[in-house]
Amino acid sequence: MAVATSHYLILSAILFSIGVAGVLTRRNAIVIFMCIELMLNAVNLAFVAFARHLGQADGQVFVFFVMAVAAAEVAVGLAIIIAVFRNRETVDVAEVNLLKW
Amino acid sequence: MFEIDWNILLPSLVVAGLVLVVLCVDIIRPDNKGGVSGYLSLLGVGVAIWVSLSLWGRSPTHGLGGMLFLDNYALFFNLIILAGTGLTIFVSTGFLEREEGGRSEYYLLILAATLGMMLMAAGADLIVIFLGIELMSIALYILVGFFRRRTDSNEGSMKYLLLGAFATGFLLYGIALVYGSTGTTNLREIELAVAQGRVYTHPMLLGGVALLIVGFAFKVSAVPFHMWAPDVYQGAPTAITGFMSAGPKAAAFAAFFRVMVASLGDLSGDWSGAIWMLAALTMTVGNLGALSQRNIKRMLAYSSVAHAGYVLVALVAANERGIAGGVFYLLAYAFMNIGAFAVIVALGRKGDENLEISGYAGVGFRHPGIGLAMTLFMVSLAGLPPTAGFFGKFQIFSAAVEAGYIWLTVIGVLNSLVSVYFYLGVVVSMYMRQPVGQAHAVSMTPFARVALLTASLGTLYIGLAPTSLLQMARQTVSALL
């Protein structure tokens, strides 16, 4: 039985929402970062589903770009989080709050 | 086999080549503190400006499989971006030496960010715009945290990274929904699909547009997506703060305007209300936030939020005069804001950056030249004649009136009045307060002097003789309308 495109899109929307909720509620920088990755992968799923539905390769090509960029972002992001940890010995975003109003 | 029109790539190729050259210099001379790279970068930026100027006025084309545009709009933004980069490099040389943070990666990253911005301005496909945004953003995340032993620098970097990547998620989801409903990511084909009604489902397209607006609003720091701006601007090395407020903001607006007006212009009835709200909120919250700041970098961060609001007014108007005014304003803003940051760099010392506005007491008498330049930038940011800021704001507000947005104009003008208070507060502190403590000698390198002089002359020139530049700005509009 073929799975309809709408199922993929609903799954993608659910994953994206979980990612957004995680970013907004979690306090650990690494977990926030993982939630952002979840959002990006939800987008990838949507792209692939659309590409299959439209019978084109464009969406799949876009996914490669998203994956490459996400990898670059992770490399830089983890380096920055490590730099913060070395200075402050915490990556809790509620405690990292020198800069305020 | 398709023919490649190399002219389309030329400005980006120059900068891309420069990135590789600077990278090689770093490999050949690993012990260098960035001096050579700085000079090379300046030279290359000069060449790129010359190339962009020599391509000016050709009939607009697009190529490389419909991925890039070559039109006056992209070239004008190239000039804004490259001017911002050039001025930043001039300011940076002495700054890095003083803070002992000089490494040649610094210039490499600035140039990579510049390349990303140029791709954003020239992108004819959402893929290219996305890649440009990410190339710029990833380089900026590192630059903000460049002084890695300083806690405020790292912390700004982490906040920028987390919120920037979060915004990228929204932008991408928006792109995915637009792709799903129109079947393409190419800006011209999206325009055609919308015009001919070949849209798969209309609500999904509108959802995509809404998410695109959220993504771009983050990048231009529009309220309510501006939370990162004050922290990042305050934490970043001062020269980088100046850089971020000029080029990246202009490039984000370049892509934002192109996507909204050129591709989604037919839907303007659906999005202009949302942008109206964004513009009004951004101007008001930015200016009110700046009122209570004592740290000058933080004050200028809120000011930069407010200025994004003025440019959004131009997007709401979306007529010929509005777009020309918005583009022109971004050029003026690049000069006056980098100038202000050049002054902040000049007045700081190693280990004591002297960022409290009260610390500027008496600067006007101790360092008359710097005081005069700072006064000019503050007057221009406040939008008073005869400076660049006044003329730009005048263009934007008259366009909004022309398009019938009277209330938005009223809100904008009231905001301008509020902003006079905190900008002139700096001037009052410089000229009318008794200096506390000893006078410190200000040692500016020749490069920093050049930057300050160029920014001052630019601000004055754009304000006093705007005709030719405004003419150029008008020639960019045909790319969008």
Coordinates of C-alpha atoms in Angstrom, one line a residue:
Chain A
M1 CA 0.0 0.0 0.0
A2 CA 1.4 3.3 -1.0
V3 CA 1.8 6.0 1.7
A4 CA 0.2 9.3 0.7
T5 CA 2.3 12.4 0.5
S6 CA 0.2 14.1 3.1
H7 CA 1.3 11.5 5.7
Y8 CA 4.9 12.4 5.2
L9 CA 4.1 16.1 5.5
I10 CA 2.2 15.6 8.7
L11 CA 5.1 13.6 10.1
S12 CA 7.4 16.4 9.0
A13 CA 5.2 19.0 10.7
I14 CA 5.1 17.0 13.9
L15 CA 8.9 16.6 14.0
F16 CA 9.4 20.3 13.3
S17 CA 7.1 21.2 16.1
I18 CA 8.9 18.9 18.5
G19 CA 12.1 20.6 17.5
V20 CA 10.7 24.1 18.1
A21 CA 9.2 23.1 21.4
G22 CA 12.6 21.6 22.5
V23 CA 14.5 24.8 21.5
L24 CA 12.1 26.9 23.5
T25 CA 11.9 24.8 26.7
R26 CA 15.3 23.1 27.1
R27 CA 18.2 24.7 29.0
N28 CA 21.2 22.7 27.9
A29 CA 22.9 24.3 24.8
I30 CA 23.7 20.8 23.4
V31 CA 20.1 19.6 23.6
I32 CA 18.9 22.9 22.1
F33 CA 21.3 22.3 19.3
M34 CA 20.0 18.7 18.7
C35 CA 16.5 20.1 18.6
I36 CA 17.6 22.5 15.8
E37 CA 19.0 19.5 13.9
L38 CA 15.6 17.8 14.3
M39 CA 14.0 20.9 12.8
L40 CA 16.4 20.8 9.8
N41 CA 15.7 17.0 9.3
A42 CA 12.0 17.6 9.4
V43 CA 12.5 20.1 6.6
N44 CA 14.5 17.5 4.7
L45 CA 11.7 15.0 5.0
A46 CA 9.2 17.6 3.6
F47 CA 11.6 18.3 0.7
V48 CA 11.9 14.7 -0.3
A49 CA 8.2 14.1 0.0
F50 CA 7.4 17.1 -2.2
A51 CA 10.1 16.0 -4.7
R52 CA 8.5 12.6 -5.0
H53 CA 5.0 14.0 -5.3
L54 CA 6.1 16.4 -8.0
G55 CA 8.2 13.8 -9.7
Q56 CA 11.3 16.2 -9.7
A57 CA 14.8 15.9 -8.4
D58 CA 15.0 19.6 -7.3
G59 CA 13.8 18.9 -3.8
Q60 CA 16.2 16.0 -3.3
V61 CA 19.2 18.2 -4.5
F62 CA 18.1 20.8 -1.9
V63 CA 18.3 18.2 0.8
F64 CA 22.0 17.6 0.0
F65 CA 22.7 21.3 0.4
V66 CA 20.8 21.3 3.7
M67 CA 22.7 18.3 5.0
A68 CA 26.1 19.8 4.0
V69 CA 25.3 23.2 5.6
A70 CA 23.9 21.5 8.7
A71 CA 27.2 19.5 9.1
A72 CA 29.2 22.8 8.8
E73 CA 26.9 24.4 11.4
V74 CA 27.4 21.5 13.8
A75 CA 31.2 21.7 13.5
V76 CA 31.2 25.4 14.3
G77 CA 28.5 25.1 16.8
L78 CA 30.1 22.4 18.9
A79 CA 33.4 24.3 18.8
I80 CA 31.7 27.4 20.2
I81 CA 29.9 25.5 22.9
I82 CA 33.2 23.9 23.9
A83 CA 34.8 27.4 24.1
V84 CA 31.9 28.5 26.3
F85 CA 32.3 25.5 28.5
R86 CA 36.1 26.1 28.9
N87 CA 35.5 29.6 30.2
R88 CA 32.5 29.0 32.4
E89 CA 32.2 25.2 33.0
T90 CA 28.5 25.2 32.2
V91 CA 26.5 25.1 29.0
D92 CA 23.2 25.9 30.7
V93 CA 21.7 28.8 28.8
A94 CA 20.0 30.1 31.9
E95 CA 23.3 30.4 33.7
V96 CA 25.2 31.9 30.8
N97 CA 23.8 35.3 31.3
L98 CA 26.5 37.9 31.6
L99 CA 24.8 40.0 29.0
K100 CA 21.5 41.3 30.1
W101 CA 19.4 44.4 29.5
Chain B
M1 CA 26.3 22.2 -23.1
F2 CA 25.3 25.6 -22.0
E3 CA 27.4 28.7 -22.3
I4 CA 28.6 30.3 -19.1
D5 CA 28.4 34.1 -19.0
W6 CA 31.4 34.7 -16.8
N7 CA 30.3 38.3 -16.1
I8 CA 27.5 37.1 -13.9
L9 CA 30.0 35.3 -11.7
L10 CA 32.8 37.9 -11.9
P11 CA 32.3 39.9 -8.7
S12 CA 31.7 36.7 -6.6
L13 CA 34.7 35.0 -8.2
V14 CA 37.0 37.9 -7.3
V15 CA 36.0 37.6 -3.6
A16 CA 36.1 33.7 -3.7
G17 CA 39.6 33.9 -5.2
L18 CA 40.6 36.3 -2.5
V19 CA 39.4 33.9 0.2
L20 CA 41.6 31.2 -1.3
V21 CA 44.6 33.5 -1.6
V22 CA 44.3 34.6 2.1
L23 CA 43.9 30.9 3.1
C24 CA 47.2 30.1 1.2
V25 CA 49.0 33.0 2.9
D26 CA 48.1 31.5 6.2
I27 CA 49.5 28.2 5.2
I28 CA 52.7 29.6 3.8
R29 CA 53.4 31.9 6.7
P30 CA 51.6 30.3 9.7
D31 CA 53.3 32.7 12.2
N32 CA 51.9 35.9 10.7
K33 CA 49.6 38.0 12.8
G34 CA 47.3 38.9 9.9
G35 CA 49.1 42.0 8.6
V36 CA 49.8 40.6 5.1
S37 CA 46.3 39.1 4.9
G38 CA 44.8 42.5 5.8
Y39 CA 46.6 44.3 3.0
L40 CA 45.8 41.6 0.5
S41 CA 42.1 41.7 1.5
L42 CA 42.0 45.4 1.1
L43 CA 43.5 45.2 -2.4
G44 CA 41.1 42.4 -3.4
V45 CA 38.1 44.3 -2.0
G46 CA 39.2 47.3 -4.1
V47 CA 39.3 45.1 -7.2
A48 CA 35.9 43.7 -6.5
I49 CA 34.4 47.2 -6.1
W50 CA 36.0 48.2 -9.4
V51 CA 34.6 45.1 -11.1
S52 CA 31.1 45.8 -9.8
L53 CA 31.3 49.4 -11.0
S54 CA 32.5 48.4 -14.4
L55 CA 29.5 46.0 -14.8
W56 CA 27.0 48.7 -13.8
G57 CA 24.3 49.6 -16.2
R58 CA 24.3 46.5 -18.4
S59 CA 21.0 45.0 -19.3
P60 CA 20.0 42.6 -16.5
T61 CA 20.7 39.0 -17.2
H62 CA 20.6 35.8 -15.2
G63 CA 22.6 32.6 -15.8
L64 CA 24.2 29.5 -14.5
G65 CA 21.0 27.5 -14.9
G66 CA 19.0 30.4 -13.6
M67 CA 20.9 30.5 -10.3
L68 CA 22.3 34.0 -10.2
F69 CA 21.2 37.5 -11.4
L70 CA 23.4 40.1 -12.8
D71 CA 21.5 43.4 -12.5
N72 CA 22.0 46.8 -11.0
Y73 CA 20.2 45.7 -7.9
A74 CA 22.8 43.1 -7.1
L75 CA 25.6 45.4 -8.1
F76 CA 24.4 48.2 -5.9
F77 CA 24.3 45.9 -2.9
N78 CA 27.7 44.6 -3.8
L79 CA 29.0 48.1 -3.4
I80 CA 27.3 48.5 0.0
I81 CA 28.7 45.2 1.2
L82 CA 32.2 45.7 -0.2
A83 CA 32.3 49.3 1.2
G84 CA 31.3 47.8 4.6
T85 CA 34.0 45.1 4.3
G86 CA 36.7 47.6 3.2
L87 CA 36.0 50.0 6.1
T88 CA 35.9 47.1 8.6
I89 CA 39.3 45.9 7.4
F90 CA 40.7 49.4 7.8
V91 CA 39.4 49.6 11.3
S92 CA 40.5 46.1 12.2
T93 CA 44.2 46.3 11.6
G94 CA 44.9 48.6 14.5
F95 CA 42.2 47.1 16.6
L96 CA 43.6 43.5 16.4
E97 CA 47.1 44.8 17.1
R98 CA 45.9 46.5 20.3
E99 CA 43.9 43.6 21.5
E100 CA 46.6 41.2 20.5
G101 CA 44.1 39.0 18.8
G102 CA 45.5 39.2 15.3
R103 CA 45.3 36.0 13.3
S104 CA 44.9 35.8 9.6
E105 CA 41.8 33.7 9.9
Y106 CA 40.0 36.9 10.9
Y107 CA 40.3 38.3 7.4
L108 CA 39.5 34.9 5.8
L109 CA 36.2 34.8 7.8
I110 CA 35.3 38.4 6.9
L111 CA 35.9 37.7 3.3
A112 CA 33.9 34.5 3.4
A113 CA 31.0 36.3 5.0
T114 CA 31.3 39.0 2.3
L115 CA 31.1 36.3 -0.4
G116 CA 27.9 34.9 1.3
M117 CA 26.4 38.4 1.3
M118 CA 27.1 39.0 -2.3
L119 CA 25.4 35.6 -3.2
M120 CA 22.4 36.7 -1.2
A121 CA 22.1 39.9 -3.2
A122 CA 22.5 38.2 -6.5
G123 CA 20.7 34.9 -5.8
A124 CA 18.0 34.0 -8.3
D125 CA 17.0 30.8 -6.6
L126 CA 16.1 30.1 -3.0
I127 CA 19.0 27.5 -2.9
V128 CA 21.5 30.2 -3.6
I129 CA 20.0 32.6 -1.2
F130 CA 20.0 29.9 1.5
L131 CA 23.6 29.0 0.8
G132 CA 24.6 32.7 0.9
I133 CA 22.8 33.2 4.2
E134 CA 24.6 30.2 5.8
L135 CA 28.0 31.1 4.4
M136 CA 27.6 34.6 5.9
S137 CA 26.1 33.4 9.2
I138 CA 28.6 30.6 9.9
A139 CA 31.5 32.9 9.3
L140 CA 29.9 35.5 11.6
Y141 CA 29.3 33.0 14.4
I142 CA 33.0 32.5 14.6
L143 CA 33.9 36.2 14.2
V144 CA 31.6 37.1 17.1
G145 CA 33.4 34.6 19.3
F146 CA 36.8 35.5 17.9
F147 CA 38.3 36.5 21.2
R148 CA 37.8 33.1 22.6
R149 CA 39.1 33.7 26.1
R150 CA 36.7 36.5 26.7
T151 CA 33.5 35.3 28.3
D152 CA 31.2 38.0 26.8
S153 CA 32.6 37.3 23.3
N154 CA 31.9 33.5 23.5
E155 CA 28.6 34.0 25.1
G156 CA 27.4 36.4 22.3
S157 CA 28.7 33.8 19.8
M158 CA 26.7 31.0 21.4
K159 CA 23.5 33.0 21.6
Y160 CA 23.9 34.1 18.0
L161 CA 24.6 30.5 16.9
L162 CA 21.6 29.0 18.6
L163 CA 19.1 31.7 17.6
G164 CA 20.6 32.0 14.1
A165 CA 20.3 28.2 13.5
F166 CA 16.8 28.3 14.9
A167 CA 15.9 31.0 12.4
T168 CA 17.4 29.0 9.6
G169 CA 15.1 26.1 10.5
F170 CA 12.1 28.4 9.9
L171 CA 13.5 29.8 6.7
L172 CA 14.1 26.4 5.3
Y173 CA 10.6 25.1 6.3
G174 CA 9.2 28.2 4.5
I175 CA 11.3 27.4 1.4
A176 CA 10.0 23.8 1.5
L177 CA 6.4 24.8 1.7
V178 CA 6.9 27.3 -1.2
Y179 CA 8.6 24.6 -3.2
G180 CA 5.8 22.2 -2.4
S181 CA 3.0 24.6 -3.5
T182 CA 4.7 26.1 -6.6
G183 CA 6.9 23.2 -7.7
T184 CA 10.0 25.3 -8.0
T185 CA 12.6 27.2 -6.0
N186 CA 13.6 29.5 -8.8
L187 CA 12.5 33.1 -8.0
R188 CA 11.3 33.9 -11.6
E189 CA 9.4 30.6 -11.9
I190 CA 7.7 31.2 -8.5
E191 CA 6.7 34.6 -9.8
L192 CA 5.2 33.0 -12.9
A193 CA 3.5 30.2 -10.9
V194 CA 1.8 32.8 -8.6
A195 CA 0.9 35.1 -11.5
Q196 CA -0.7 32.3 -13.5
G197 CA -2.4 30.7 -10.5
R198 CA -0.4 27.4 -10.9
V199 CA -0.3 27.0 -7.2
Y200 CA -0.9 23.6 -5.7
T201 CA -2.6 24.7 -2.5
H202 CA -2.9 28.3 -1.6
P203 CA -2.9 28.0 2.2
M204 CA 0.3 26.1 2.1
L205 CA 1.9 28.8 0.0
L206 CA 0.8 31.4 2.5
G207 CA 2.2 29.3 5.3
G208 CA 5.5 29.1 3.5
V209 CA 5.5 32.9 3.0
A210 CA 4.8 33.5 6.7
L211 CA 7.8 31.2 7.6
L212 CA 10.0 33.0 5.1
I213 CA 9.1 36.3 6.7
V214 CA 10.0 34.9 10.2
G215 CA 13.3 33.6 8.9
F216 CA 14.3 36.9 7.3
A217 CA 13.0 38.9 10.2
F218 CA 15.5 37.1 12.4
K219 CA 18.3 37.9 10.0
V220 CA 17.5 41.6 9.8
S221 CA 16.7 41.7 13.6
A222 CA 13.1 42.9 13.4
V223 CA 11.0 42.8 16.5
P224 CA 9.8 40.3 17.9
F225 CA 12.8 38.4 16.5
H226 CA 15.5 40.8 17.7
M227 CA 16.4 39.3 21.1
W228 CA 19.8 38.2 19.9
A229 CA 20.9 41.6 18.6
P230 CA 21.8 43.5 21.8
D231 CA 23.7 40.5 23.3
V232 CA 25.6 39.7 20.1
Y233 CA 26.4 43.3 19.3
Q234 CA 27.7 43.9 22.8
G235 CA 29.7 40.6 23.0
A236 CA 31.3 40.8 19.6
P237 CA 34.7 42.4 19.1
T238 CA 33.9 46.1 18.4
A239 CA 35.2 46.1 14.8
I240 CA 33.0 43.0 14.1
T241 CA 30.0 44.7 15.6
G242 CA 30.4 47.5 13.1
F243 CA 30.8 45.0 10.3
M244 CA 27.6 43.1 11.3
S245 CA 25.5 46.1 11.5
A246 CA 26.3 47.2 7.9
G247 CA 26.9 44.4 5.4
P248 CA 24.9 41.5 6.8
K249 CA 21.9 43.6 7.5
A250 CA 22.0 45.1 4.0
A251 CA 22.4 41.6 2.4
A252 CA 19.5 40.2 4.4
F253 CA 17.4 43.1 3.2
A254 CA 18.6 42.6 -0.3
A255 CA 17.3 39.0 -0.3
F256 CA 14.2 39.8 1.7
F257 CA 13.2 42.6 -0.8
R258 CA 13.9 40.5 -3.8
V259 CA 11.9 37.5 -2.6
M260 CA 9.0 39.5 -1.3
V261 CA 8.6 42.1 -4.1
A262 CA 9.9 40.4 -7.2
S263 CA 8.7 36.8 -6.6
L264 CA 5.8 37.2 -4.2
G265 CA 4.7 40.7 -5.2
D266 CA 1.3 39.4 -6.4
L267 CA 0.6 38.3 -2.9
S268 CA 1.4 41.6 -1.4
G269 CA -2.2 42.0 -0.2
D270 CA -1.5 39.0 2.0
W271 CA 1.8 39.9 3.4
S272 CA 1.9 43.7 3.6
G273 CA -0.2 43.8 6.8
A274 CA 2.3 41.5 8.5
I275 CA 5.2 43.6 7.4
W276 CA 3.3 46.7 8.5
M277 CA 3.1 45.3 12.1
L278 CA 6.7 44.2 12.0
A279 CA 7.9 47.7 10.9
A280 CA 5.8 49.6 13.5
L281 CA 7.0 47.2 16.3
T282 CA 10.6 47.2 15.2
M283 CA 10.9 51.0 15.1
T284 CA 9.1 51.5 18.4
V285 CA 10.8 48.7 20.5
G286 CA 14.2 49.5 19.0
N287 CA 14.1 53.2 19.9
L288 CA 12.5 52.7 23.3
G289 CA 15.1 50.0 24.1
A290 CA 17.9 52.3 23.2
L291 CA 16.7 55.1 25.5
S292 CA 17.7 53.4 28.7
Q293 CA 21.1 52.0 27.6
R294 CA 24.4 53.1 29.2
N295 CA 26.7 51.0 27.2
I296 CA 27.3 52.5 23.8
K297 CA 27.5 49.2 21.9
R298 CA 24.2 48.1 23.3
M299 CA 22.7 51.4 22.5
L300 CA 23.8 51.1 18.9
A301 CA 22.4 47.6 18.8
Y302 CA 19.0 48.8 19.7
S303 CA 19.5 51.6 17.3
S304 CA 20.3 49.1 14.6
V305 CA 17.0 47.3 15.4
A306 CA 15.2 50.6 15.0
H307 CA 16.9 51.3 11.6
A308 CA 15.8 47.9 10.4
G309 CA 12.3 49.1 11.1
Y310 CA 12.7 52.2 8.9
V311 CA 13.9 50.0 6.0
L312 CA 10.9 47.7 6.6
V313 CA 8.7 50.8 6.0
A314 CA 10.2 50.9 2.5
L315 CA 9.2 47.2 2.0
V316 CA 5.6 48.0 3.1
A317 CA 5.4 50.8 0.6
A318 CA 6.9 48.5 -2.1
N319 CA 6.7 51.2 -4.8
E320 CA 9.5 52.5 -6.9
R321 CA 10.4 55.3 -4.6
G322 CA 10.2 53.1 -1.5
I323 CA 12.6 50.4 -2.8
A324 CA 15.0 53.1 -4.1
G325 CA 14.8 54.8 -0.7
G326 CA 15.4 51.6 1.2
V327 CA 18.4 50.6 -0.9
F328 CA 19.8 54.2 -0.6
Y329 CA 19.2 54.2 3.2
L330 CA 21.2 50.9 3.6
L331 CA 24.1 52.5 1.8
A332 CA 23.9 55.6 4.0
Y333 CA 23.6 53.5 7.1
A334 CA 26.7 51.4 6.3
F335 CA 28.8 54.6 6.3
M336 CA 27.4 56.2 9.4
N337 CA 27.3 53.1 11.5
I338 CA 30.7 51.8 10.7
G339 CA 32.0 55.3 11.3
A340 CA 30.4 55.3 14.8
F341 CA 32.1 52.0 15.6
A342 CA 35.4 53.2 14.2
V343 CA 35.2 56.0 16.9
I344 CA 34.3 53.5 19.6
V345 CA 37.4 51.4 18.6
A346 CA 39.6 54.6 18.6
L347 CA 38.4 55.7 22.1
G348 CA 39.1 52.3 23.7
R349 CA 42.4 51.1 25.2
K350 CA 43.7 47.6 25.7
G351 CA 42.0 46.0 28.6
D352 CA 39.5 48.9 29.0
E353 CA 37.3 49.4 26.1
N354 CA 35.6 52.5 27.6
L355 CA 32.1 51.6 26.4
E356 CA 30.0 53.5 29.0
I357 CA 28.5 56.6 27.4
S358 CA 29.3 58.5 30.6
G359 CA 33.0 57.7 29.9
Y360 CA 32.8 59.9 26.8
A361 CA 32.6 63.0 28.9
G362 CA 35.0 65.7 27.6
V363 CA 36.0 63.8 24.5
G364 CA 35.0 66.7 22.3
F365 CA 37.7 68.9 23.9
R366 CA 40.4 66.4 24.4
H367 CA 40.1 64.9 20.9
P368 CA 38.4 67.5 18.7
G369 CA 38.7 65.5 15.4
I370 CA 37.1 62.4 16.9
G371 CA 34.5 64.4 18.7
L372 CA 33.5 66.1 15.5
A373 CA 33.3 62.9 13.6
M374 CA 31.2 61.2 16.3
T375 CA 28.8 64.2 16.4
L376 CA 28.4 63.9 12.6
F377 CA 27.5 60.1 12.9
M378 CA 25.1 60.7 15.7
V379 CA 23.3 63.5 13.9
S380 CA 23.1 61.4 10.8
L381 CA 21.8 58.3 12.7
A382 CA 19.2 60.6 14.3
G383 CA 18.2 61.7 10.8
L384 CA 18.8 65.4 11.1
P385 CA 19.8 67.4 8.0
P386 CA 22.3 67.9 6.3
T387 CA 23.4 64.3 6.7
A388 CA 23.0 61.0 4.9
G389 CA 20.5 59.7 7.5
F390 CA 18.1 62.6 7.0
F391 CA 18.0 62.2 3.2
G392 CA 17.5 58.4 3.4
K393 CA 14.7 58.7 5.9
F394 CA 13.0 61.4 3.9
Q395 CA 12.9 59.2 0.8
I396 CA 11.5 56.2 2.8
F397 CA 8.8 58.3 4.5
S398 CA 7.7 60.1 1.4
A399 CA 7.4 56.8 -0.4
A400 CA 5.2 55.5 2.5
V401 CA 3.0 58.6 2.2
E402 CA 2.8 58.1 -1.6
A403 CA 1.6 54.5 -1.1
G404 CA -1.0 55.7 1.4
Y405 CA 0.5 54.4 4.7
I406 CA 0.0 57.6 6.6
W407 CA -0.2 56.1 10.1
L408 CA 3.0 54.1 9.6
T409 CA 4.7 57.3 8.5
V410 CA 3.4 59.1 11.6
I411 CA 4.8 56.3 13.8
G412 CA 8.1 56.5 12.0
V413 CA 8.5 60.2 12.4
L414 CA 7.6 60.0 16.1
N415 CA 10.2 57.4 16.5
S416 CA 12.8 59.5 14.8
L417 CA 12.0 62.3 17.4
V418 CA 12.5 59.8 20.3
S419 CA 15.8 58.7 18.8
V420 CA 17.2 62.2 18.7
Y421 CA 17.2 62.1 22.5
F422 CA 19.6 59.2 22.9
Y423 CA 21.8 60.0 19.9
L424 CA 22.4 63.5 21.1
G425 CA 22.9 62.2 24.6
V426 CA 26.3 61.0 23.3
V427 CA 27.1 64.4 21.9
V428 CA 26.0 66.1 25.1
S429 CA 28.3 63.8 27.1
M430 CA 31.2 64.6 24.8
Y431 CA 30.8 68.3 24.8
M432 CA 28.9 69.4 28.0
R433 CA 30.1 67.1 30.7
Q434 CA 33.2 67.6 32.8
P435 CA 35.7 64.8 32.0
V436 CA 36.5 62.5 34.9
G437 CA 39.9 61.1 35.5
Q438 CA 43.1 61.6 33.4
A439 CA 43.2 62.2 29.7
H440 CA 44.4 59.2 27.7
A441 CA 46.3 59.6 24.6
V442 CA 44.4 58.2 21.6
S443 CA 46.7 56.4 19.2
M444 CA 45.0 55.8 15.9
T445 CA 46.8 53.9 13.2
P446 CA 46.9 55.6 9.8
F447 CA 44.5 52.9 8.6
A448 CA 42.0 53.7 11.3
R449 CA 42.3 57.4 10.4
V450 CA 41.5 56.6 6.7
A451 CA 38.5 54.6 7.8
L452 CA 37.2 57.4 10.0
L453 CA 37.8 60.0 7.3
T454 CA 36.2 57.9 4.6
A455 CA 33.1 57.2 6.7
S456 CA 32.8 60.9 7.7
L457 CA 33.2 62.2 4.1
G458 CA 30.8 59.5 2.9
T459 CA 28.1 60.5 5.4
L460 CA 28.5 64.1 4.5
Y461 CA 28.7 63.5 0.8
I462 CA 25.6 61.3 0.7
G463 CA 23.7 64.0 2.7
L464 CA 24.8 67.0 0.7
A465 CA 25.0 65.7 -2.8
P466 CA 22.6 62.7 -2.9
T467 CA 21.5 63.1 -6.5
S468 CA 23.9 60.8 -8.3
L469 CA 23.7 58.0 -5.7
L470 CA 19.9 58.3 -5.6
Q471 CA 19.9 58.1 -9.4
M472 CA 21.8 54.8 -9.1
A473 CA 19.4 53.5 -6.4
R474 CA 16.5 54.3 -8.8
Q475 CA 18.2 52.3 -11.5
T476 CA 18.2 49.2 -9.3
V477 CA 14.4 49.2 -8.9
S478 CA 13.6 47.8 -12.3
A479 CA 15.0 44.4 -11.2
L480 CA 12.1 44.0 -8.7
L481 CA 9.0 45.7 -10.1

